[in-house]
Amino acid sequence: MKKTLMLTAFALASLAAAQTTTTDTTTTDTTAAAPMSAAESYSKAQEYAVQADVAYPTPFYDRTLWKASVNQAYLAASAEAGNRDYNAYLAQLYTKTQWWINAYNAWTKLGDLNDTEKQWASLSAAKLAYIALQRGDKATASAYVAKGQAWADSPSLQAIKKRL
């Protein structure tokens, strides 16, 4: 517990340091730090993700470090929209933090996926299919199941399909 708290405190301190602004004491002007490049944002996203893996037992976007990681990955992917690595990492973070609709849309946007990415994408589709089924929207659930199975079939998708 003490180790987790220390890592969390360290991570929060680094977040605060990254977001600080400096004020000149002789004037009231506030200047912000120079914006990071896409590569720097990507690197920071990875750093925050490693810290978050240690600090939290379950990844959710609303956890400070996971949110910082996703936001930095988003900045990198937005700055260089054509960079597949940045976009794939963002999609992976969306999936890992259980932000299913963003994950699904990000995987769909990527197009051709490798085998590992297909598994991540299929998981996001299965989760969305389950949610749609729970609210009684069989048509939407069926569409998610079809897309998920096109990426990679799974027992979860098969079970949901049987309920449609």
PDB file of C-alpha atoms in Angstrom:
ATOM      1  CA  MET A   1       0.000   0.000   0.000  1.00  0.00           C
ATOM      2  CA  LYS A   2       2.798   2.379   0.927  1.00  0.00           C
ATOM      3  CA  LYS A   3       4.558   1.646  -2.386  1.00  0.00           C
ATOM      4  CA  THR A   4       1.361   2.376  -4.332  1.00  0.00           C
ATOM      5  CA  LEU A   5       0.804   5.623  -2.473  1.00  0.00           C
ATOM      6  CA  MET A   6       4.398   6.697  -3.073  1.00  0.00           C
ATOM      7  CA  LEU A   7       4.138   5.912  -6.781  1.00  0.00           C
ATOM      8  CA  THR A   8       0.819   7.700  -6.998  1.00  0.00           C
ATOM      9  CA  ALA A   9       2.246  10.724  -5.218  1.00  0.00           C
ATOM     10  CA  PHE A  10       5.254  10.676  -7.544  1.00  0.00           C
ATOM     11  CA  ALA A  11       3.019  10.419 -10.586  1.00  0.00           C
ATOM     12  CA  LEU A  12       0.743  13.189  -9.399  1.00  0.00           C
ATOM     13  CA  ALA A  13       3.748  15.387  -8.724  1.00  0.00           C
ATOM     14  CA  SER A  14       5.020  14.774 -12.251  1.00  0.00           C
ATOM     15  CA  LEU A  15       1.542  15.542 -13.624  1.00  0.00           C
ATOM     16  CA  ALA A  16       1.412  18.752 -11.660  1.00  0.00           C
ATOM     17  CA  ALA A  17       4.896  19.707 -12.822  1.00  0.00           C
ATOM     18  CA  ALA A  18       3.930  19.084 -16.439  1.00  0.00           C
ATOM     19  CA  GLN A  19       0.850  21.256 -16.111  1.00  0.00           C
ATOM     20  CA  THR A  20       2.278  24.170 -14.160  1.00  0.00           C
ATOM     21  CA  THR A  21       2.542  27.660 -15.444  1.00  0.00           C
ATOM     22  CA  THR A  22       5.133  30.143 -14.345  1.00  0.00           C
ATOM     23  CA  THR A  23       4.299  33.605 -13.194  1.00  0.00           C
ATOM     24  CA  ASP A  24       6.791  36.436 -13.334  1.00  0.00           C
ATOM     25  CA  THR A  25       6.711  38.074  -9.912  1.00  0.00           C
ATOM     26  CA  THR A  26       7.300  41.539 -11.366  1.00  0.00           C
ATOM     27  CA  THR A  27       4.289  41.332 -13.672  1.00  0.00           C
ATOM     28  CA  THR A  28       0.983  39.547 -13.705  1.00  0.00           C
ATOM     29  CA  ASP A  29       1.637  37.737 -17.008  1.00  0.00           C
ATOM     30  CA  THR A  30       1.329  33.949 -16.960  1.00  0.00           C
ATOM     31  CA  THR A  31       3.251  31.931 -19.529  1.00  0.00           C
ATOM     32  CA  ALA A  32       2.560  28.280 -20.248  1.00  0.00           C
ATOM     33  CA  ALA A  33       5.168  25.673 -21.042  1.00  0.00           C
ATOM     34  CA  ALA A  34       5.811  25.031 -24.719  1.00  0.00           C
ATOM     35  CA  PRO A  35       3.469  22.405 -26.167  1.00  0.00           C
ATOM     36  CA  MET A  36       4.884  18.913 -26.537  1.00  0.00           C
ATOM     37  CA  SER A  37       5.554  17.337 -29.891  1.00  0.00           C
ATOM     38  CA  ALA A  38       3.588  14.262 -30.949  1.00  0.00           C
ATOM     39  CA  ALA A  39       6.569  12.057 -30.119  1.00  0.00           C
ATOM     40  CA  GLU A  40       6.875  13.620 -26.661  1.00  0.00           C
ATOM     41  CA  SER A  41       3.137  13.155 -26.022  1.00  0.00           C
ATOM     42  CA  TYR A  42       3.369   9.520 -27.137  1.00  0.00           C
ATOM     43  CA  SER A  43       6.331   8.926 -24.841  1.00  0.00           C
ATOM     44  CA  LYS A  44       4.527  10.597 -21.948  1.00  0.00           C
ATOM     45  CA  ALA A  45       1.425   8.479 -22.616  1.00  0.00           C
ATOM     46  CA  GLN A  46       3.534   5.341 -22.323  1.00  0.00           C
ATOM     47  CA  GLU A  47       5.176   6.614 -19.143  1.00  0.00           C
ATOM     48  CA  TYR A  48       1.825   7.363 -17.504  1.00  0.00           C
ATOM     49  CA  ALA A  49       0.457   3.958 -18.565  1.00  0.00           C
ATOM     50  CA  VAL A  50       3.356   2.152 -16.880  1.00  0.00           C
ATOM     51  CA  GLN A  51       2.801   4.180 -13.719  1.00  0.00           C
ATOM     52  CA  ALA A  52      -0.939   3.518 -13.864  1.00  0.00           C
ATOM     53  CA  ASP A  53      -0.408  -0.226 -14.236  1.00  0.00           C
ATOM     54  CA  VAL A  54       1.517  -0.151 -10.969  1.00  0.00           C
ATOM     55  CA  ALA A  55      -0.743   2.280  -9.128  1.00  0.00           C
ATOM     56  CA  TYR A  56      -4.195   0.861  -9.883  1.00  0.00           C
ATOM     57  CA  PRO A  57      -5.535  -2.695  -9.697  1.00  0.00           C
ATOM     58  CA  THR A  58      -8.053  -2.090 -12.511  1.00  0.00           C
ATOM     59  CA  PRO A  59      -7.623   0.307 -15.416  1.00  0.00           C
ATOM     60  CA  PHE A  60     -10.384   2.885 -15.840  1.00  0.00           C
ATOM     61  CA  TYR A  61     -10.240   6.194 -17.670  1.00  0.00           C
ATOM     62  CA  ASP A  62     -11.376   8.103 -14.582  1.00  0.00           C
ATOM     63  CA  ARG A  63      -8.179   7.192 -12.715  1.00  0.00           C
ATOM     64  CA  THR A  64      -5.755  10.128 -12.829  1.00  0.00           C
ATOM     65  CA  LEU A  65      -2.817   8.328 -14.424  1.00  0.00           C
ATOM     66  CA  TRP A  66      -4.931   6.426 -16.948  1.00  0.00           C
ATOM     67  CA  LYS A  67      -6.669   9.647 -17.911  1.00  0.00           C
ATOM     68  CA  ALA A  68      -3.307  11.376 -18.355  1.00  0.00           C
ATOM     69  CA  SER A  69      -2.056   8.478 -20.466  1.00  0.00           C
ATOM     70  CA  VAL A  70      -5.113   8.445 -22.728  1.00  0.00           C
ATOM     71  CA  ASN A  71      -5.065  12.221 -23.066  1.00  0.00           C
ATOM     72  CA  GLN A  72      -1.385  12.273 -24.040  1.00  0.00           C
ATOM     73  CA  ALA A  73      -1.953   9.461 -26.553  1.00  0.00           C
ATOM     74  CA  TYR A  74      -4.883  11.422 -27.965  1.00  0.00           C
ATOM     75  CA  LEU A  75      -2.691  14.501 -28.340  1.00  0.00           C
ATOM     76  CA  ALA A  76      -0.039  12.455 -30.160  1.00  0.00           C
ATOM     77  CA  ALA A  77      -2.586  10.808 -32.462  1.00  0.00           C
ATOM     78  CA  SER A  78      -4.269  14.149 -33.168  1.00  0.00           C
ATOM     79  CA  ALA A  79      -0.994  15.907 -33.897  1.00  0.00           C
ATOM     80  CA  GLU A  80       0.052  13.213 -36.370  1.00  0.00           C
ATOM     81  CA  ALA A  81      -3.206  11.715 -37.607  1.00  0.00           C
ATOM     82  CA  GLY A  82      -1.386   9.583 -40.165  1.00  0.00           C
ATOM     83  CA  ASN A  83       0.863   7.914 -37.602  1.00  0.00           C
ATOM     84  CA  ARG A  84      -0.507   4.397 -37.251  1.00  0.00           C
ATOM     85  CA  ASP A  85       1.521   3.621 -34.120  1.00  0.00           C
ATOM     86  CA  TYR A  86       0.033   6.579 -32.253  1.00  0.00           C
ATOM     87  CA  ASN A  87      -3.511   5.713 -33.336  1.00  0.00           C
ATOM     88  CA  ALA A  88      -3.116   2.017 -32.487  1.00  0.00           C
ATOM     89  CA  TYR A  89      -1.734   2.884 -29.053  1.00  0.00           C
ATOM     90  CA  LEU A  90      -4.667   5.211 -28.423  1.00  0.00           C
ATOM     91  CA  ALA A  91      -7.111   2.466 -29.464  1.00  0.00           C
ATOM     92  CA  GLN A  92      -5.338   0.044 -27.140  1.00  0.00           C
ATOM     93  CA  LEU A  93      -5.577   2.499 -24.232  1.00  0.00           C
ATOM     94  CA  TYR A  94      -9.261   3.084 -24.901  1.00  0.00           C
ATOM     95  CA  THR A  95      -9.792  -0.675 -24.788  1.00  0.00           C
ATOM     96  CA  LYS A  96      -7.663  -1.188 -21.702  1.00  0.00           C
ATOM     97  CA  THR A  97      -9.435   1.596 -19.802  1.00  0.00           C
ATOM     98  CA  GLN A  98     -12.810   0.171 -20.828  1.00  0.00           C
ATOM     99  CA  TRP A  99     -13.924   3.140 -22.896  1.00  0.00           C
ATOM    100  CA  TRP A 100     -15.654   0.777 -25.294  1.00  0.00           C
ATOM    101  CA  ILE A 101     -17.211   3.106 -27.855  1.00  0.00           C
ATOM    102  CA  ASN A 102     -14.016   5.103 -28.337  1.00  0.00           C
ATOM    103  CA  ALA A 103     -12.062   1.860 -28.573  1.00  0.00           C
ATOM    104  CA  TYR A 104     -14.441   0.429 -31.157  1.00  0.00           C
ATOM    105  CA  ASN A 105     -14.352   3.609 -33.245  1.00  0.00           C
ATOM    106  CA  ALA A 106     -10.559   3.835 -33.027  1.00  0.00           C
ATOM    107  CA  TRP A 107     -10.099   0.217 -34.115  1.00  0.00           C
ATOM    108  CA  THR A 108     -12.576   0.696 -36.951  1.00  0.00           C
ATOM    109  CA  LYS A 109     -10.723   3.807 -38.103  1.00  0.00           C
ATOM    110  CA  LEU A 110      -7.392   1.945 -38.218  1.00  0.00           C
ATOM    111  CA  GLY A 111      -8.578  -0.446 -40.916  1.00  0.00           C
ATOM    112  CA  ASP A 112      -6.193  -3.396 -41.318  1.00  0.00           C
ATOM    113  CA  LEU A 113      -5.316  -4.829 -37.919  1.00  0.00           C
ATOM    114  CA  ASN A 114      -2.694  -7.338 -36.857  1.00  0.00           C
ATOM    115  CA  ASP A 115      -3.748 -10.433 -34.885  1.00  0.00           C
ATOM    116  CA  THR A 116      -3.264  -8.833 -31.462  1.00  0.00           C
ATOM    117  CA  GLU A 117      -5.164  -5.714 -32.498  1.00  0.00           C
ATOM    118  CA  LYS A 118      -7.996  -7.872 -33.826  1.00  0.00           C
ATOM    119  CA  GLN A 119      -8.350  -9.429 -30.376  1.00  0.00           C
ATOM    120  CA  TRP A 120      -8.510  -5.985 -28.714  1.00  0.00           C
ATOM    121  CA  ALA A 121     -10.992  -4.732 -31.325  1.00  0.00           C
ATOM    122  CA  SER A 122     -13.145  -7.830 -30.982  1.00  0.00           C
ATOM    123  CA  LEU A 123     -13.275  -7.334 -27.215  1.00  0.00           C
ATOM    124  CA  SER A 124     -14.557  -3.774 -27.654  1.00  0.00           C
ATOM    125  CA  ALA A 125     -17.229  -4.987 -30.076  1.00  0.00           C
ATOM    126  CA  ALA A 126     -18.277  -7.769 -27.664  1.00  0.00           C
ATOM    127  CA  LYS A 127     -18.638  -5.318 -24.785  1.00  0.00           C
ATOM    128  CA  LEU A 128     -20.732  -2.949 -26.888  1.00  0.00           C
ATOM    129  CA  ALA A 129     -22.853  -5.840 -28.164  1.00  0.00           C
ATOM    130  CA  TYR A 130     -23.501  -6.945 -24.590  1.00  0.00           C
ATOM    131  CA  ILE A 131     -24.470  -3.408 -23.545  1.00  0.00           C
ATOM    132  CA  ALA A 132     -26.820  -3.081 -26.535  1.00  0.00           C
ATOM    133  CA  LEU A 133     -28.377  -6.456 -25.758  1.00  0.00           C
ATOM    134  CA  GLN A 134     -28.910  -5.450 -22.111  1.00  0.00           C
ATOM    135  CA  ARG A 135     -30.896  -2.414 -23.186  1.00  0.00           C
ATOM    136  CA  GLY A 136     -32.937  -4.516 -25.627  1.00  0.00           C
ATOM    137  CA  ASP A 137     -31.400  -3.192 -28.857  1.00  0.00           C
ATOM    138  CA  LYS A 138     -30.918  -6.446 -30.739  1.00  0.00           C
ATOM    139  CA  ALA A 139     -30.218  -4.780 -34.098  1.00  0.00           C
ATOM    140  CA  THR A 140     -27.273  -2.807 -32.717  1.00  0.00           C
ATOM    141  CA  ALA A 141     -26.042  -5.814 -30.741  1.00  0.00           C
ATOM    142  CA  SER A 142     -26.152  -7.894 -33.915  1.00  0.00           C
ATOM    143  CA  ALA A 143     -24.117  -5.292 -35.819  1.00  0.00           C
ATOM    144  CA  TYR A 144     -21.457  -5.248 -33.085  1.00  0.00           C
ATOM    145  CA  VAL A 145     -21.350  -9.052 -33.013  1.00  0.00           C
ATOM    146  CA  ALA A 146     -20.883  -9.204 -36.797  1.00  0.00           C
ATOM    147  CA  LYS A 147     -18.066  -6.646 -36.717  1.00  0.00           C
ATOM    148  CA  GLY A 148     -16.438  -8.326 -33.722  1.00  0.00           C
ATOM    149  CA  GLN A 149     -16.546 -11.741 -35.377  1.00  0.00           C
ATOM    150  CA  ALA A 150     -15.060 -10.240 -38.536  1.00  0.00           C
ATOM    151  CA  TRP A 151     -12.096  -9.133 -36.437  1.00  0.00           C
ATOM    152  CA  ALA A 152     -11.769 -12.240 -34.253  1.00  0.00           C
ATOM    153  CA  ASP A 153     -14.445 -14.637 -33.076  1.00  0.00           C
ATOM    154  CA  SER A 154     -14.694 -15.362 -29.371  1.00  0.00           C
ATOM    155  CA  PRO A 155     -16.861 -17.378 -27.005  1.00  0.00           C
ATOM    156  CA  SER A 156     -18.348 -14.091 -25.723  1.00  0.00           C
ATOM    157  CA  LEU A 157     -19.455 -13.052 -29.201  1.00  0.00           C
ATOM    158  CA  GLN A 158     -20.865 -16.519 -29.884  1.00  0.00           C
ATOM    159  CA  ALA A 159     -22.831 -16.442 -26.618  1.00  0.00           C
ATOM    160  CA  ILE A 160     -24.258 -13.013 -27.397  1.00  0.00           C
ATOM    161  CA  LYS A 161     -25.147 -14.128 -30.930  1.00  0.00           C
ATOM    162  CA  LYS A 162     -27.143 -17.055 -29.505  1.00  0.00           C
ATOM    163  CA  ARG A 163     -29.198 -14.586 -27.435  1.00  0.00           C
ATOM    164  CA  LEU A 164     -30.151 -12.469 -30.463  1.00  0.00           C
TER     165      LEU A 164
END
